[in-house]
Short mmCIF file of N, CA and C in Angstrom, two decimals:
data_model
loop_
_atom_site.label_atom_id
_atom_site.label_comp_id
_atom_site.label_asym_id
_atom_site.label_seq_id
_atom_site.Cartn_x
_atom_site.Cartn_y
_atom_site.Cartn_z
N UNK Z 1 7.71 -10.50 -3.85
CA UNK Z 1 7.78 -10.20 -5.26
C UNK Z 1 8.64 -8.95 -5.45
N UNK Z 2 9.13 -8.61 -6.53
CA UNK Z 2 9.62 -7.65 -7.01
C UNK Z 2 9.16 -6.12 -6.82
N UNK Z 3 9.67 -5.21 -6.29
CA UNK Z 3 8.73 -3.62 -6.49
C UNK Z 3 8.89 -3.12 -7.85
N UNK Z 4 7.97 -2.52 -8.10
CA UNK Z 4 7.91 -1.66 -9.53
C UNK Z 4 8.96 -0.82 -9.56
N UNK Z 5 9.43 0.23 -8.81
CA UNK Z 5 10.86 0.56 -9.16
C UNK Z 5 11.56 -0.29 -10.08
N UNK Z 6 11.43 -1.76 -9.40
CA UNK Z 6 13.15 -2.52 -9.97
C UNK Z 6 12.01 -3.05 -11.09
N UNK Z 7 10.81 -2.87 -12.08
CA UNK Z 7 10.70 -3.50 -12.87
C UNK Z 7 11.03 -2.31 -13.71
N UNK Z 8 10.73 -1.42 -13.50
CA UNK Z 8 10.45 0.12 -13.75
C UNK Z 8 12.28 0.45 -14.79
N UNK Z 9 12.76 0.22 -13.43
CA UNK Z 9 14.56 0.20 -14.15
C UNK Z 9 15.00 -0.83 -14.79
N UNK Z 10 14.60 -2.11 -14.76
CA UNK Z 10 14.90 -3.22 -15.78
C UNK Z 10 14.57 -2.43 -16.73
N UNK Z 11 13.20 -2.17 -17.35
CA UNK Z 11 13.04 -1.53 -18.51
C UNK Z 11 13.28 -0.64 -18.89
N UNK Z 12 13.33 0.74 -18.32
CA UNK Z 12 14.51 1.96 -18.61
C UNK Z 12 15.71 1.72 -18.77
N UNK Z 13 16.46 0.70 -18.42
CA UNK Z 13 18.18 -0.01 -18.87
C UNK Z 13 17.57 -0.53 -20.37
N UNK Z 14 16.61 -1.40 -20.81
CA UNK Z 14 16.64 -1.95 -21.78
C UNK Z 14 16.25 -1.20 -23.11
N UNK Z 15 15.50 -0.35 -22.56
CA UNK Z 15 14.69 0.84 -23.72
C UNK Z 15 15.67 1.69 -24.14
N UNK Z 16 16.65 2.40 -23.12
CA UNK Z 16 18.01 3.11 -23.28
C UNK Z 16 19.10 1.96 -24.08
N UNK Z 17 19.34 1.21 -24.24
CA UNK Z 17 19.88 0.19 -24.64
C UNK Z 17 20.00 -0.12 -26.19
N UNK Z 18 18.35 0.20 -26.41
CA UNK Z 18 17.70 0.17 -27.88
C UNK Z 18 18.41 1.57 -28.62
N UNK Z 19 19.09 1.39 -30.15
CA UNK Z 19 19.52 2.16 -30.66
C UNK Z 19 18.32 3.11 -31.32
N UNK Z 20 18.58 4.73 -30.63
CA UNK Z 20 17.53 6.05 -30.90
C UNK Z 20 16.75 5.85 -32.34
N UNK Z 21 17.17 5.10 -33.30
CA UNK Z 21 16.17 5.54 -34.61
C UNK Z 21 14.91 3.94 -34.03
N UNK Z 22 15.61 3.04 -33.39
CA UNK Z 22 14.52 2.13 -33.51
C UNK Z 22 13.38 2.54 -31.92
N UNK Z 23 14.32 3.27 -30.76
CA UNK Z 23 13.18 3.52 -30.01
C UNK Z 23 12.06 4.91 -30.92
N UNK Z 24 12.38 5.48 -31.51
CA UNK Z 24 11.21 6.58 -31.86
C UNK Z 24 10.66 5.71 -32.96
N UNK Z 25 11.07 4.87 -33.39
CA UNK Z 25 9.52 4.04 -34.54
C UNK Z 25 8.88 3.11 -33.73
N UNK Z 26 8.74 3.30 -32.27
CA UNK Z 26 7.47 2.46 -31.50
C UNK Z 26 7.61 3.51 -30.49
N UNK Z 27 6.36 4.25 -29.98
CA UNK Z 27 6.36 5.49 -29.17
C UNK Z 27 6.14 4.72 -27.79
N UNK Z 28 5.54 3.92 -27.31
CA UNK Z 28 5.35 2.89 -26.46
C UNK Z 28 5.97 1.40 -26.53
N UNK Z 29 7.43 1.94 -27.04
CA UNK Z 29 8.01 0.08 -26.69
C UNK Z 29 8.66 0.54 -24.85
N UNK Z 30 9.03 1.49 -24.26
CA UNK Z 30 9.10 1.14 -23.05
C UNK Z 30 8.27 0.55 -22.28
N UNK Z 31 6.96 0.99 -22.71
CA UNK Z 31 5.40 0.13 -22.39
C UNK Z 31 5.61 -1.68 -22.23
N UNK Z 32 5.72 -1.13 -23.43
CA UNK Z 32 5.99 -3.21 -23.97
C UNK Z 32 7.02 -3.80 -23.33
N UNK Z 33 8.53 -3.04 -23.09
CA UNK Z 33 9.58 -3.85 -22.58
C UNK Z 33 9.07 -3.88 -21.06
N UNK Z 34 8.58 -2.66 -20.38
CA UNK Z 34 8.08 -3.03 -18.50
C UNK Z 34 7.14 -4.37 -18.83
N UNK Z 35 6.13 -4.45 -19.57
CA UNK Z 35 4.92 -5.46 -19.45
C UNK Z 35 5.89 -6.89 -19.35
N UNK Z 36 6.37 -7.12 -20.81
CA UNK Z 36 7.45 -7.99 -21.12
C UNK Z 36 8.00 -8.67 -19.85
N UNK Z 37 8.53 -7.37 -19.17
CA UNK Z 37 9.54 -8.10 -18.12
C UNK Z 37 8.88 -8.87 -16.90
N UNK Z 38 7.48 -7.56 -16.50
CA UNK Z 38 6.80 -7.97 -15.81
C UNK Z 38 6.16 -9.50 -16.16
N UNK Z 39 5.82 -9.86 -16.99
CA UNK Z 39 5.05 -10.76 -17.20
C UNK Z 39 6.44 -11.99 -16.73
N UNK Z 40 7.47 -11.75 -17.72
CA UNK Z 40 8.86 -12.90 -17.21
C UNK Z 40 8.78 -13.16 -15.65
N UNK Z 41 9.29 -12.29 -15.09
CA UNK Z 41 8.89 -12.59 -13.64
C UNK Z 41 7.95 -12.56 -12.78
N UNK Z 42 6.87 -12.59 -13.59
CA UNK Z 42 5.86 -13.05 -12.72
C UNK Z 42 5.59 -14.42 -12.83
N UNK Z 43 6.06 -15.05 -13.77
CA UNK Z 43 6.31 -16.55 -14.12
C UNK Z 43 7.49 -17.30 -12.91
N UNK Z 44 8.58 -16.30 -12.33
CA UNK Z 44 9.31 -16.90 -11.27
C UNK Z 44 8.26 -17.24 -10.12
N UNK Z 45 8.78 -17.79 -9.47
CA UNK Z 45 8.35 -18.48 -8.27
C UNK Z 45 9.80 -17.51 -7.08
N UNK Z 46 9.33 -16.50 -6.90
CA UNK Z 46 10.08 -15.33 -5.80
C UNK Z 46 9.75 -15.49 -4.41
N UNK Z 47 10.47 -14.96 -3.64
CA UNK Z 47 10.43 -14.51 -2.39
C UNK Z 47 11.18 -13.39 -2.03
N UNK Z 48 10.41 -12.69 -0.58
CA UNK Z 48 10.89 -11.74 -0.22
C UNK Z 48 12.18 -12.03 0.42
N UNK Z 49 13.52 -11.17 0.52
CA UNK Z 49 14.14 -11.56 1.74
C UNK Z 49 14.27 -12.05 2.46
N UNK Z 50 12.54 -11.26 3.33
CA UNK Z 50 12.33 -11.18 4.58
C UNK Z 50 11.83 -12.88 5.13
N UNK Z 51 10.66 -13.09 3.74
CA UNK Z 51 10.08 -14.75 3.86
C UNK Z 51 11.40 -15.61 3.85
N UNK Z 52 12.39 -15.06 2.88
CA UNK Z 52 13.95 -16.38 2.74
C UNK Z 52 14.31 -16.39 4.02
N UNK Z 53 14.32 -15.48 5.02
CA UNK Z 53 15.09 -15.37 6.39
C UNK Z 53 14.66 -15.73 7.23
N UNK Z 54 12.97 -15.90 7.15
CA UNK Z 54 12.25 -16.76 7.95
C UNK Z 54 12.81 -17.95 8.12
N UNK Z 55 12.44 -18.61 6.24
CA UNK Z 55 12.34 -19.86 5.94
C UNK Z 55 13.83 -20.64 6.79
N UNK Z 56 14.74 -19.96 5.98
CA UNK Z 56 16.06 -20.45 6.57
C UNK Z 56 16.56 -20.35 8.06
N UNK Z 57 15.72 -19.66 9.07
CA UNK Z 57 15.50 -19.95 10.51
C UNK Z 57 14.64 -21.59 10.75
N UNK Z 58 13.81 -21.28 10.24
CA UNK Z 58 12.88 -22.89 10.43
C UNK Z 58 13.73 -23.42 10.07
N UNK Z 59 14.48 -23.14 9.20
CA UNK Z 59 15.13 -24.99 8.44
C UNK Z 59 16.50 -25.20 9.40
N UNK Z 60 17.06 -23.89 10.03
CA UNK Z 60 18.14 -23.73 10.99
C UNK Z 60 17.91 -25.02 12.44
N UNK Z 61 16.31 -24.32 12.94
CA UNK Z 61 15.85 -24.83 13.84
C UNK Z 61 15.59 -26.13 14.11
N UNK Z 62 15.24 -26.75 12.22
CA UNK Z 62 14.60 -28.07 12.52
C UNK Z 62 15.65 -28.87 12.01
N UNK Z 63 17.11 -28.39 11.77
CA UNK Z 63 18.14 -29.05 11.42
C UNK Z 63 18.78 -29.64 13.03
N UNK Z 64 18.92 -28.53 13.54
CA UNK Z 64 19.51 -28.66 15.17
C UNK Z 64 18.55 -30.14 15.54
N UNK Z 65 17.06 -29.75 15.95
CA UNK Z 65 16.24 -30.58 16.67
C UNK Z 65 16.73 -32.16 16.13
N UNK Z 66 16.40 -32.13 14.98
CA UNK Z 66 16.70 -33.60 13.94
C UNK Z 66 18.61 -34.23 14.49
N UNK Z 67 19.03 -33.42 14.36
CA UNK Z 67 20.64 -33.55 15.01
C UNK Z 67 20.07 -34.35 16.89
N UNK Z 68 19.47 -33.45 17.44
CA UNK Z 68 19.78 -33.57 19.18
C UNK Z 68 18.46 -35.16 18.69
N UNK Z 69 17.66 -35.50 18.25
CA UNK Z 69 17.17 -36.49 18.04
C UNK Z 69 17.57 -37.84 17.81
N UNK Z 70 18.67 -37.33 16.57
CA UNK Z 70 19.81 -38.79 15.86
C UNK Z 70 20.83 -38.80 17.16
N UNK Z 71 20.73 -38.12 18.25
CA UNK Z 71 21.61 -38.47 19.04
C UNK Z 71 21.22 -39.36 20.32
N UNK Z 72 19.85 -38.94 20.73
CA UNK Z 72 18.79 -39.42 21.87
C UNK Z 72 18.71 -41.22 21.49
N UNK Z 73 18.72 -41.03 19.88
CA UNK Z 73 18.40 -42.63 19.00
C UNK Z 73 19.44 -43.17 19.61
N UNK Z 74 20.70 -42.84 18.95
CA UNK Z 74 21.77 -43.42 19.15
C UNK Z 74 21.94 -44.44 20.85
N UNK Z 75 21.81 -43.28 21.60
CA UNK Z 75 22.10 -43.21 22.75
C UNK Z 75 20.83 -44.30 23.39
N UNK Z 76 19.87 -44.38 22.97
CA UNK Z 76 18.68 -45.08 23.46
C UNK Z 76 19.21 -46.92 22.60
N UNK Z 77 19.58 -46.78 21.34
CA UNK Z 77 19.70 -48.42 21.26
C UNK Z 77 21.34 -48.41 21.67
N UNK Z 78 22.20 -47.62 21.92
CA UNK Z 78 23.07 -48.25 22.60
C UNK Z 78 22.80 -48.46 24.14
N UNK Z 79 22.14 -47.97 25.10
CA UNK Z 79 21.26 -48.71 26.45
C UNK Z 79 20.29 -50.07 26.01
N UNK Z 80 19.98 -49.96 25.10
CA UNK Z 80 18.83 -51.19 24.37
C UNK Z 80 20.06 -52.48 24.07
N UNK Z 81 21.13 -51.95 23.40
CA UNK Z 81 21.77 -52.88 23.25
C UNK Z 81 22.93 -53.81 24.38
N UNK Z 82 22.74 -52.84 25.55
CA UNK Z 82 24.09 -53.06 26.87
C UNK Z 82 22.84 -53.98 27.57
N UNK Z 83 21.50 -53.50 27.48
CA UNK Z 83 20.40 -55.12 28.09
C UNK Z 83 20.09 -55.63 27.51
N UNK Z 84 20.03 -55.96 26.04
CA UNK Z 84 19.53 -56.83 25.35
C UNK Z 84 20.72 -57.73 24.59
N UNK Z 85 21.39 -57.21 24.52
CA UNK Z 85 22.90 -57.70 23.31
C UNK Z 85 22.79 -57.26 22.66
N UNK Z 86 23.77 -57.67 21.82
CA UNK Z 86 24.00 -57.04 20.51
C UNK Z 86 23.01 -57.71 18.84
N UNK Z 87 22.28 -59.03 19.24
CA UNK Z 87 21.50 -58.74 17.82
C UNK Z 87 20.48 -59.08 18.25
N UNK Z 88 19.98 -58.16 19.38
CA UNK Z 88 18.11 -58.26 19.69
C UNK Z 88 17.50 -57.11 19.14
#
């Protein structure tokens, strides 16, 4: 998930953003814009980095295996097919 820093500065960019007469007629809209944002992305479906770098090792790993597999196949009905023929 996200650290509070980076929700922290989403909303300090957006509150600074807001023209000065409308941030001082809500004394707590920076309040509201962190909640706001927070709440938006907590609706994503996130990952860390660290979990993406996992994930994309497993999927590295089980791409290879699936590859050296479609090849064992191959290689097994073409011996299947040099003793049996060609439409057994």
């Amino acid at each position: 998930m996200i650290d509070i820093r980076s929700i922290d500065e989403i909303a300090r960019r957006i509150h600074e953003s807001i023209p000065p007469g409308v941030r001082e007629a809500t004394g707590d809209l920076r309040q509201h814009i962190r909640a706001g944002v927070q709440a938006g992305l907590g609706k994503l479906d996130l990952v860390t980095r660290e979990e993406f770098d996992v994930q994309r090792a497993v999927l590295l790993r089980t791409r290879e295996k699936l590859e050296l597999l479609e090849r064992m196949v191959e290689l097994l009905e073409a011996r299947l097919e040099a003793f049996t023929g060609p439409n057994h």
